Tab-separated table of C-alpha atoms in Angstrom:
chain	number	residue	atom	x	y	z
A	1	MET	CA	114.063	119.579	62.963
A	2	ALA	CA	115.143	122.694	61.143
A	3	ALA	CA	111.704	123.936	62.723
A	4	VAL	CA	113.329	122.765	66.134
A	5	SER	CA	117.009	123.929	65.386
A	6	ALA	CA	115.547	127.924	64.856
A	7	THR	CA	113.634	127.681	68.078
A	8	SER	CA	116.394	126.658	69.901
A	9	ILE	CA	118.477	129.580	68.699
A	10	ARG	CA	116.067	132.026	69.620
A	11	PHE	CA	115.780	130.583	72.805
A	12	GLY	CA	119.540	130.616	73.408
A	13	SER	CA	120.183	134.206	72.413
A	14	THR	CA	117.224	134.818	75.313
A	15	PHE	CA	119.266	132.653	77.734
A	16	ARG	CA	122.122	135.193	77.319
A	17	THR	CA	120.034	138.051	78.417
A	18	ALA	CA	118.238	136.450	81.402
A	19	SER	CA	118.880	135.810	84.608
A	20	TRP	CA	122.552	134.381	83.978
A	21	SER	CA	123.780	137.478	82.866
A	22	SER	CA	125.243	138.036	86.536
A	23	ASN	CA	127.237	134.627	85.669
A	24	GLN	CA	129.027	136.076	83.276
A	25	THR	CA	132.000	133.549	81.926
A	26	GLY	CA	130.363	130.508	82.821
A	27	GLY	CA	126.480	131.310	81.390
A	28	ARG	CA	127.732	132.225	78.023
A	29	ILE	CA	129.655	128.305	77.861
A	30	SER	CA	126.547	126.854	79.487
A	31	ASN	CA	124.254	128.318	77.190
A	32	VAL	CA	126.313	127.384	74.538
A	33	LYS	CA	126.291	123.307	75.871
A	34	LEU	CA	122.863	123.669	76.602
A	35	VAL	CA	121.653	124.720	73.387
A	36	SER	CA	123.463	121.866	71.453
A	37	MET	CA	122.880	119.135	74.115
A	38	GLY	CA	119.714	119.467	74.150
A	39	ILE	CA	117.480	122.035	75.604
A	40	SER	CA	115.709	121.924	72.024
A	41	LYS	CA	113.905	118.904	72.745
A	42	ARG	CA	113.084	119.861	75.916
A	43	ILE	CA	111.246	123.442	74.658
A	44	LEU	CA	108.210	121.758	72.878
A	45	PRO	CA	107.179	118.621	75.074
A	46	SER	CA	106.450	120.763	78.782
A	47	LEU	CA	103.173	120.191	78.404
A	48	ARG	CA	103.053	118.902	82.233
A	49	SER	CA	104.033	122.320	83.643
A	50	PRO	CA	101.977	125.299	82.823
A	51	HIS	CA	104.110	128.123	84.126
A	52	PHE	CA	107.193	126.862	82.125
A	53	HIS	CA	109.471	129.801	81.920
A	54	ILE	CA	112.970	130.211	79.902
A	55	CYS	CA	114.770	131.099	83.145
A	56	CYS	CA	113.078	127.136	84.964
A	57	ALA	CA	116.010	125.534	82.748
A	58	ALA	CA	118.432	124.198	85.213
A	59	LYS	CA	122.134	124.617	85.176
A	60	PRO	CA	124.529	122.270	83.515
A	61	GLU	CA	126.439	122.156	86.899
A	62	THR	CA	122.634	120.872	89.095
A	63	VAL	CA	122.341	118.492	86.013
A	64	GLU	CA	125.314	117.249	86.861
A	65	LYS	CA	125.333	117.006	90.483
A	66	VAL	CA	121.608	115.006	90.074
A	67	CYS	CA	123.257	113.048	87.618
A	68	GLU	CA	126.153	112.279	90.924
A	69	VAL	CA	123.218	111.571	93.047
A	70	VAL	CA	121.695	109.118	90.957
A	71	LYS	CA	124.286	106.912	89.584
A	72	LYS	CA	125.329	106.594	93.497
A	73	GLN	CA	122.046	105.703	94.521
A	74	LEU	CA	121.631	102.981	91.729
A	75	ALA	CA	125.240	101.755	91.797
A	76	LEU	CA	125.039	102.432	87.801
A	77	LYS	CA	127.978	101.372	86.352
A	78	ASP	CA	130.136	103.773	84.535
A	79	GLU	CA	129.308	102.736	80.486
A	80	ILE	CA	125.449	103.393	81.625
A	81	VAL	CA	125.621	106.954	80.000
A	82	LEU	CA	122.831	109.517	81.397
A	83	THR	CA	121.473	111.951	80.060
A	84	PRO	CA	118.887	114.516	81.444
A	85	ASP	CA	116.193	112.943	79.526
A	86	SER	CA	117.295	110.009	81.364
A	87	LYS	CA	114.234	108.383	83.121
A	88	PHE	CA	114.402	107.239	86.876
A	89	SER	CA	112.121	103.891	85.808
A	90	ALA	CA	114.469	103.131	82.577
A	91	LEU	CA	117.258	103.548	85.240
A	92	GLY	CA	115.764	100.775	87.094
A	93	ALA	CA	114.761	103.030	89.961
A	94	ASP	CA	112.301	101.693	92.168
A	95	SER	CA	110.290	103.315	94.441
A	96	LEU	CA	112.792	103.071	97.743
A	97	ASP	CA	115.498	104.275	95.452
A	98	THR	CA	113.446	107.269	94.430
A	99	VAL	CA	112.987	108.751	98.050
A	100	GLU	CA	116.311	107.991	98.324
A	101	ILE	CA	117.369	109.916	95.060
A	102	VAL	CA	114.832	112.829	96.580
A	103	MET	CA	116.571	112.650	99.962
A	104	GLY	CA	120.039	112.780	98.610
A	105	LEU	CA	119.313	115.935	96.689
A	106	GLU	CA	117.284	117.189	99.638
A	107	GLU	CA	120.835	116.766	101.311
A	108	GLN	CA	123.129	117.885	98.772
A	109	PHE	CA	120.959	121.420	97.598
A	110	GLY	CA	119.741	122.150	101.373
A	111	ILE	CA	116.004	122.573	100.226
A	112	THR	CA	113.139	120.075	101.106
A	113	VAL	CA	110.763	118.685	98.142
A	114	GLU	CA	107.050	118.624	99.486
A	115	GLU	CA	105.524	115.109	98.649
A	116	ASP	CA	103.188	115.903	95.348
A	117	ASN	CA	106.117	117.517	94.185
A	118	SER	CA	108.575	114.703	94.348
A	119	GLN	CA	106.052	112.575	92.551
A	120	ASN	CA	106.280	114.898	89.467
A	121	ILE	CA	110.056	113.998	88.921
A	122	THR	CA	110.602	111.428	86.264
A	123	THR	CA	113.633	111.980	84.491
A	124	ILE	CA	116.697	113.622	85.664
A	125	GLN	CA	116.265	117.165	84.047
A	126	GLU	CA	112.761	117.373	86.179
A	127	ALA	CA	114.693	117.083	89.098
A	128	ALA	CA	117.067	119.742	88.173
A	129	ASP	CA	114.400	122.319	87.487
A	130	LEU	CA	112.553	121.547	90.672
A	131	ILE	CA	115.792	121.912	92.558
A	132	GLU	CA	116.510	125.469	91.089
A	133	LYS	CA	113.116	126.401	91.836
A	134	LEU	CA	113.141	125.265	95.358
A	135	VAL	CA	116.981	126.938	95.938
A	136	GLN	CA	115.868	129.955	94.169
A	137	GLN	CA	112.711	130.485	96.259
A	138	LYS	CA	114.857	129.144	99.407
A	139	ALA	CA	116.530	132.540	98.718
A	140	GLU	CA	113.987	134.669	97.832
A	141	ALA	CA	112.329	133.885	101.479
B	1	MET	CA	117.482	92.947	69.777
B	2	SER	CA	120.818	94.286	68.097
B	3	TRP	CA	122.660	93.560	71.643
B	4	LEU	CA	121.986	89.770	71.784
B	5	LEU	CA	123.841	89.796	68.136
B	6	ARG	CA	126.292	92.212	69.912
B	7	ARG	CA	127.043	89.892	72.593
B	8	ASN	CA	127.268	87.042	70.761
B	9	MET	CA	124.728	85.391	72.698
B	10	LEU	CA	122.486	84.621	69.604
B	11	PRO	CA	123.490	80.686	68.700
B	12	LEU	CA	125.884	80.838	65.912
B	13	HIS	CA	125.196	77.020	64.721
B	14	SER	CA	123.042	76.735	61.972
B	15	ASN	CA	121.267	73.573	63.842
B	16	SER	CA	120.218	75.494	66.952
B	17	LEU	CA	118.956	78.522	64.525
B	18	ALA	CA	116.705	76.486	63.292
B	19	ARG	CA	115.709	74.179	66.258
B	20	ARG	CA	115.269	77.132	68.773
B	21	PRO	CA	114.080	80.892	67.952
B	22	PHE	CA	111.141	78.860	65.138
B	23	ALA	CA	110.113	76.517	67.322
B	24	SER	CA	107.046	76.673	69.221
B	25	PRO	CA	107.227	76.953	73.175
B	26	LEU	CA	106.061	74.247	75.125
B	27	PRO	CA	102.720	74.331	76.005
B	28	LEU	CA	102.457	75.941	79.771
B	29	PRO	CA	100.443	73.512	81.995
B	30	PRO	CA	97.404	74.338	83.106
B	31	ALA	CA	96.802	75.755	86.432
B	32	SER	CA	93.584	76.063	88.639
B	33	LEU	CA	91.984	79.050	89.659
B	34	PRO	CA	92.783	80.955	93.145
B	35	SER	CA	89.725	80.428	95.686
B	36	PRO	CA	88.359	83.576	97.226
B	37	ARG	CA	91.355	83.731	99.600
B	38	GLU	CA	94.126	82.897	98.173
B	39	THR	CA	96.788	84.852	96.238
B	40	HIS	CA	99.067	82.825	93.629
B	41	ILE	CA	102.303	83.771	93.254
B	42	TRP	CA	104.392	82.877	90.640
B	43	TYR	CA	108.361	84.048	90.577
B	44	VAL	CA	111.495	84.181	88.618
B	45	VAL	CA	114.703	84.331	88.859
B	46	PRO	CA	116.714	86.048	86.393
B	47	ASP	CA	119.581	84.425	86.595
B	48	GLU	CA	118.058	81.130	85.940
B	49	LEU	CA	117.594	82.008	82.776
B	50	LYS	CA	120.973	80.317	80.627
B	51	ASP	CA	119.269	80.074	77.419
B	52	ALA	CA	119.498	83.007	75.567
B	53	SER	CA	116.792	81.853	72.602
B	54	LEU	CA	114.318	81.557	75.536
B	55	LEU	CA	114.625	85.727	75.302
B	56	TYR	CA	113.656	85.543	71.648
B	57	GLN	CA	110.859	83.377	73.017
B	58	TYR	CA	109.786	85.576	75.530
B	59	MET	CA	110.179	88.824	72.900
B	60	GLU	CA	107.489	86.889	70.823
B	61	LEU	CA	104.987	87.063	73.135
B	62	LEU	CA	105.387	91.146	73.622
B	63	SER	CA	102.981	93.394	72.186
B	64	PRO	CA	104.922	95.924	70.018
B	65	CYS	CA	104.495	98.606	72.957
B	66	GLU	CA	105.903	96.819	75.611
B	67	ARG	CA	109.015	95.875	72.956
B	68	GLN	CA	109.611	99.335	72.970
B	69	SER	CA	109.617	99.451	76.980
B	70	VAL	CA	112.114	96.613	77.072
B	71	LEU	CA	114.671	98.625	74.757
B	72	ARG	CA	113.979	101.493	76.384
B	73	MET	CA	115.679	100.041	79.054
B	74	ASN	CA	118.968	101.029	79.940
B	75	GLY	CA	121.229	98.449	79.351
B	76	GLU	CA	121.248	95.246	78.952
B	77	ARG	CA	120.845	93.859	82.276
B	78	LEU	CA	117.543	95.924	83.298
B	79	GLN	CA	116.264	95.340	79.625
B	80	LYS	CA	116.190	91.688	80.459
B	81	GLY	CA	114.523	92.018	83.468
B	82	ALA	CA	111.849	93.977	81.755
B	83	LEU	CA	111.471	91.505	79.295
B	84	LEU	CA	111.200	88.714	81.789
B	85	ALA	CA	108.583	90.522	84.036
B	86	ARG	CA	106.255	90.956	80.975
B	87	ALA	CA	107.124	87.503	79.721
B	88	LEU	CA	105.848	86.161	83.219
B	89	VAL	CA	102.895	88.624	83.696
B	90	ARG	CA	101.675	86.913	80.590
B	91	THR	CA	102.817	83.372	80.762
B	92	THR	CA	101.396	83.263	84.347
B	93	LEU	CA	97.617	85.092	83.630
B	94	ALA	CA	97.342	82.388	80.568
B	95	ARG	CA	98.135	79.090	82.916
B	96	TYR	CA	94.533	80.442	84.218
B	97	THR	CA	92.577	80.166	80.990
B	98	ASP	CA	92.439	76.398	80.289
B	99	GLY	CA	94.459	76.692	77.286
B	100	ARG	CA	91.781	79.195	75.289
B	101	LEU	CA	93.897	82.430	75.781
B	102	SER	CA	97.915	82.165	74.686
B	103	PRO	CA	100.413	84.653	76.737
B	104	LYS	CA	99.974	86.608	73.262
B	105	SER	CA	96.582	87.400	73.078
B	106	PHE	CA	96.788	89.216	76.180
B	107	LYS	CA	95.178	93.245	76.168
B	108	PHE	CA	96.554	95.141	79.370
B	109	GLN	CA	95.009	98.922	79.659
B	110	LYS	CA	95.847	101.092	83.085
B	111	ASN	CA	92.895	102.039	85.347
B	112	ARG	CA	92.462	106.013	85.708
B	113	PHE	CA	95.296	106.141	88.411
B	114	GLY	CA	97.650	104.486	86.529
B	115	LYS	CA	97.272	100.499	87.635
B	116	PRO	CA	97.856	98.367	85.099
B	117	GLU	CA	94.924	95.468	84.591
B	118	VAL	CA	93.988	92.960	82.220
B	119	GLU	CA	91.776	94.101	79.396
B	120	TRP	CA	89.179	91.277	78.665
B	121	ASP	CA	88.023	90.529	75.420
B	122	LYS	CA	83.944	89.537	74.963
B	123	TYR	CA	83.461	85.965	73.865
B	124	ASP	CA	80.435	84.400	72.757
B	125	LEU	CA	80.678	81.153	74.935
B	126	TRP	CA	82.881	81.589	77.468
B	127	ALA	CA	83.595	83.708	79.803
B	128	PRO	CA	87.456	84.561	81.019
B	129	PRO	CA	88.098	84.540	84.708
B	130	PRO	CA	88.228	87.625	86.418
B	131	LEU	CA	91.512	87.189	87.190
B	132	GLN	CA	93.729	90.429	88.553
B	133	PHE	CA	97.313	90.779	89.435
B	134	ASN	CA	99.892	92.704	90.151
B	135	ILE	CA	104.148	92.573	89.731
B	136	SER	CA	107.088	93.479	91.420
B	137	HIS	CA	110.700	92.928	90.761
B	138	THR	CA	114.041	93.630	92.007
B	139	SER	CA	117.564	92.949	90.105
B	140	THR	CA	117.154	89.322	91.057
B	141	MET	CA	113.787	88.052	91.277
B	142	ILE	CA	110.111	89.181	89.370
B	143	ALA	CA	107.290	87.606	91.371
B	144	CYS	CA	103.558	87.903	89.595
B	145	GLY	CA	100.450	87.646	92.170
B	146	VAL	CA	96.983	86.442	91.302
B	147	THR	CA	93.853	86.540	92.680
B	148	LEU	CA	90.475	86.119	91.204
B	149	ASP	CA	88.528	88.568	91.286
B	150	LEU	CA	90.197	90.736	94.332
B	151	PRO	CA	92.427	93.772	94.120
B	152	ILE	CA	95.978	92.608	95.042
B	153	GLY	CA	99.496	94.103	95.768
B	154	ILE	CA	102.627	92.599	95.805
B	155	ASP	CA	106.237	94.083	96.817
B	156	ILE	CA	109.151	92.421	96.978
B	157	GLU	CA	112.935	93.762	97.861
B	158	GLU	CA	115.936	91.788	98.703
B	159	LYS	CA	116.448	90.760	102.781
B	160	GLN	CA	120.223	92.581	101.798
B	161	ARG	CA	118.781	95.693	100.562
B	162	LYS	CA	120.667	98.424	102.472
B	163	THR	CA	119.446	102.173	102.621
B	164	SER	CA	121.823	105.049	101.424
B	165	ASN	CA	120.359	107.448	103.932
B	166	ASN	CA	119.920	106.428	107.288
B	167	ILE	CA	116.574	104.433	109.026
B	168	LEU	CA	115.164	106.672	111.481
B	169	SER	CA	115.555	109.348	108.846
B	170	LEU	CA	114.040	107.598	105.796
B	171	ALA	CA	111.017	106.625	108.625
B	172	HIS	CA	110.971	110.078	110.129
B	173	ARG	CA	109.997	111.340	106.416
B	174	TYR	CA	107.963	108.578	104.967
B	175	PHE	CA	106.189	106.818	107.873
B	176	SER	CA	103.415	107.389	110.426
B	177	PRO	CA	104.384	108.392	113.974
B	178	VAL	CA	103.429	104.630	115.145
B	179	GLU	CA	105.641	103.078	112.400
B	180	VAL	CA	108.635	105.669	113.867
B	181	ALA	CA	107.724	104.726	117.309
B	182	TYR	CA	107.682	100.999	116.536
B	183	LEU	CA	111.408	101.140	114.576
B	184	LYS	CA	112.702	103.163	117.149
B	185	THR	CA	112.348	100.739	119.992
B	186	LEU	CA	114.565	98.423	117.889
B	187	ALA	CA	118.001	98.684	119.408
B	188	ASP	CA	120.370	96.575	117.058
B	189	PRO	CA	120.862	98.146	113.592
B	190	GLU	CA	120.062	95.360	112.120
B	191	CYS	CA	117.158	94.809	113.358
B	192	ARG	CA	116.105	97.718	112.747
B	193	GLN	CA	117.243	97.932	108.851
B	194	SER	CA	115.371	94.418	108.497
B	195	GLU	CA	111.965	95.733	109.835
B	196	PHE	CA	112.593	99.009	107.699
B	197	ILE	CA	112.661	96.904	104.558
B	198	ARG	CA	109.887	94.578	105.745
B	199	LEU	CA	107.474	97.540	107.113
B	200	TRP	CA	108.439	99.206	103.839
B	201	THR	CA	107.741	95.988	101.295
B	202	LEU	CA	104.307	95.916	103.164
B	203	LYS	CA	103.104	99.308	103.075
B	204	GLU	CA	103.889	99.506	98.974
B	205	ALA	CA	102.079	96.340	98.594
B	206	TYR	CA	99.260	98.375	99.951
B	207	VAL	CA	99.811	101.056	97.666
B	208	LYS	CA	99.708	98.920	94.829
B	209	ALA	CA	96.849	96.971	95.781
B	210	LEU	CA	94.676	100.521	96.382
B	211	GLY	CA	95.733	101.380	93.220
B	212	ARG	CA	96.332	104.694	93.504
B	213	GLY	CA	99.832	105.082	93.288
B	214	PHE	CA	102.015	106.677	95.575
B	215	SER	CA	100.587	109.684	95.826
B	216	GLY	CA	97.255	108.836	95.748
B	217	THR	CA	97.740	107.117	99.253
B	218	PRO	CA	100.987	108.698	101.185
B	219	PHE	CA	102.847	106.636	103.220
B	220	LYS	CA	102.434	109.228	105.798
B	221	ASP	CA	98.931	109.064	105.934
B	222	PHE	CA	98.468	105.185	107.085
B	223	THR	CA	99.803	102.917	109.690
B	224	ILE	CA	100.505	99.276	109.212
B	225	ARG	CA	101.541	97.158	112.493
B	226	LEU	CA	100.647	93.830	114.409
B	227	GLU	CA	97.438	94.239	115.902
B	228	ALA	CA	97.447	91.104	118.688
B	229	SER	CA	94.465	88.753	118.509
B	230	ASN	CA	91.846	88.169	121.138
B	231	SER	CA	91.923	84.670	122.570
B	232	LYS	CA	89.527	82.389	120.966
B	233	GLN	CA	87.366	79.572	122.390
B	234	VAL	CA	87.250	76.780	119.905
B	235	THR	CA	86.183	73.345	121.215
B	236	GLY	CA	86.162	74.584	125.087
B	237	GLU	CA	89.686	75.384	125.149
B	238	LEU	CA	91.089	78.629	125.176
B	239	LYS	CA	92.867	79.204	122.297
B	240	SER	CA	95.033	82.818	121.314
B	241	ASP	CA	95.369	83.134	117.799
B	242	ALA	CA	98.968	84.172	116.503
B	243	PRO	CA	98.899	88.161	115.717
B	244	SER	CA	97.954	90.008	112.708
B	245	ILE	CA	99.056	92.609	110.353
B	246	VAL	CA	96.279	95.633	110.106
B	247	VAL	CA	96.173	98.560	108.426
B	248	GLU	CA	94.618	102.002	110.006
B	249	ALA	CA	94.423	105.466	108.877
B	250	VAL	CA	96.677	107.858	111.037
B	251	ASP	CA	93.928	110.098	111.231
B	252	ASP	CA	91.678	107.316	112.452
B	253	PRO	CA	93.655	105.195	114.827
B	254	GLY	CA	91.885	102.050	116.163
B	255	ILE	CA	89.750	101.726	113.440
B	256	LEU	CA	90.820	98.778	111.624
B	257	MET	CA	90.622	98.738	107.707
B	258	ASN	CA	89.478	95.221	107.543
B	259	ARG	CA	88.682	95.206	104.431
B	260	TRP	CA	92.711	94.521	103.801
B	261	GLN	CA	94.772	91.579	104.604
B	262	PHE	CA	98.016	90.855	104.951
B	263	ALA	CA	100.704	88.210	104.303
B	264	LEU	CA	104.471	88.890	105.142
B	265	PHE	CA	107.103	86.451	104.270
B	266	GLU	CA	110.235	85.456	103.262
B	267	LEU	CA	111.040	84.171	99.541
B	268	ASN	CA	113.650	82.084	98.417
B	269	ASN	CA	115.493	82.639	101.308
B	270	SER	CA	116.619	85.662	99.282
B	271	HIS	CA	112.787	88.198	99.385
B	272	TYR	CA	111.311	89.909	102.051
B	273	THR	CA	108.125	89.882	99.976
B	274	ALA	CA	104.444	91.826	101.462
B	275	VAL	CA	101.378	90.375	99.610
B	276	CYS	CA	98.093	92.762	100.054
B	277	MET	CA	94.747	91.557	99.499
B	278	GLU	CA	91.203	92.465	99.407
B	279	ARG	CA	89.409	90.565	101.800
B	280	ASP	CA	86.146	88.341	99.646
B	281	VAL	CA	83.243	89.746	101.441
B	282	LYS	CA	81.087	87.491	99.019
B	283	ASN	CA	82.532	84.341	100.205
B	284	PRO	CA	82.466	84.605	104.157
B	285	ALA	CA	84.911	82.714	105.568
B	286	ASP	CA	83.314	79.901	108.084
B	287	GLY	CA	85.149	78.672	110.972
B	288	GLU	CA	88.543	81.075	112.167
B	289	ASN	CA	90.272	80.796	109.221
B	290	ASN	CA	89.956	83.629	107.356
B	291	SER	CA	93.330	84.508	106.441
B	292	LEU	CA	94.940	84.713	103.337
B	293	LYS	CA	96.096	81.880	101.651
B	294	LEU	CA	98.981	81.549	99.595
B	295	GLU	CA	100.258	79.160	96.371
B	296	VAL	CA	103.612	79.604	95.510
B	297	TRP	CA	105.375	78.734	92.762
B	298	ARG	CA	108.843	79.005	90.954
B	299	THR	CA	108.967	79.317	87.208
B	300	LEU	CA	111.074	79.501	84.157
B	301	PRO	CA	107.969	79.871	81.493
B	302	PHE	CA	108.180	77.089	79.149
B	303	VAL	CA	110.857	75.817	81.159
B	304	GLU	CA	110.001	74.698	84.198
B	305	ASP	CA	107.862	74.913	87.158
B	306	GLU	CA	108.103	73.812	90.332
B	307	CYS	CA	105.709	74.364	93.039
B	308	VAL	CA	107.057	75.901	96.672
B	309	THR	CA	104.320	76.469	98.880
B	310	GLU	CA	105.168	74.022	101.639
B	311	THR	CA	108.968	74.585	101.271
B	312	ASP	CA	112.080	76.154	102.331
B	313	ALA	CA	111.240	78.340	99.589
B	314	VAL	CA	107.951	80.076	101.345
B	315	LYS	CA	109.057	80.730	104.991
B	316	ASN	CA	108.525	83.007	108.208
B	317	ILE	CA	104.784	83.810	106.770
B	318	ILE	CA	102.984	86.329	108.876
B	319	ARG	CA	99.675	87.010	108.287
């Protein structure tokens, strides 16, 4: 675990100088939250994404919005605690729920998710990451 | 299983502790194998399970891996559902082995697209039946379909299920143009809602039967619809058959994929159920009747089984 925390601290400091520098106050607070919350867990197992970059990790506000959409769609009671690593399948989402969640997120964020991308979303964090990527792509277009 | 203790579901009286968790379950009555055009469906209603010690019996049937998956579900209700689903699959398959295989002894693997299937051991003096299965669940029902050596997909949805998004928005996004056009012809919103759900279950059942996953068989690439049958001549009289459910590729309309046959019906007055099964070409049907046959049981494994095929629990069947 010591090795993991060391990694997280290292990435944490990189975050402060990365794309969030424009969001000074919010950025610093969110950096601290992410590092302690679980960003360290995400760094190691991202084998699925060959293009993993630090700047693709989603902001906490995005993660929270995703949680809201998911909670609403699955009618989750308040005592169910959602974390970024929460898997949709473990929350009882079937395929119709998943497409409804995707459509709900598209509406919230003003994006379009391609069919093959939507299959890679299995957790809250993955949904948030994809959203931020699409929002950024849209802004750049 | 600490949640069982926390919620006080574990029987506290010493006699019941001695009696239940270590008592061997009642043997499962053996079932006859499905015939070539038959799908057998076994379903369980989670709310009918009142005896907490049954959950222990079911847990005992699972592999360590399955147990972990069950406990990874978020919350007690979902854990119970996941547990029942595994117990249903194992007990159902065991019924067809004439007492030779216990529910606990089954092993499972996934095909290269991730579809679960039985991993059969080799036996010297007995060939296990080549059973294929598929399951579907909602929070209020879990169903398992079984065939003899034919790919099968099953999907169930609560009749009352409401969508958060507008039906036509969902259809435009995920259904084929023919299907969208069909839904648009339905003016009554409730009718449109229920037809959407029924079409969804049919499309899901088809994708699950193919076993290539949602992304391997995108919903938009195929149309499921009713095809009016031609009038058939039987003993000199003109006899028109009921329309049948067919599937065709969007890119190749008019070429029906006859390899697949369907059934759509209402189960337990609560769920729309769709079954898709590969047609058995090795055993062509004689005469007219080559449509998918159904046999349905309501079960609470180790407690009771009830054949509901010719009852009100299975109705409004379209094939």
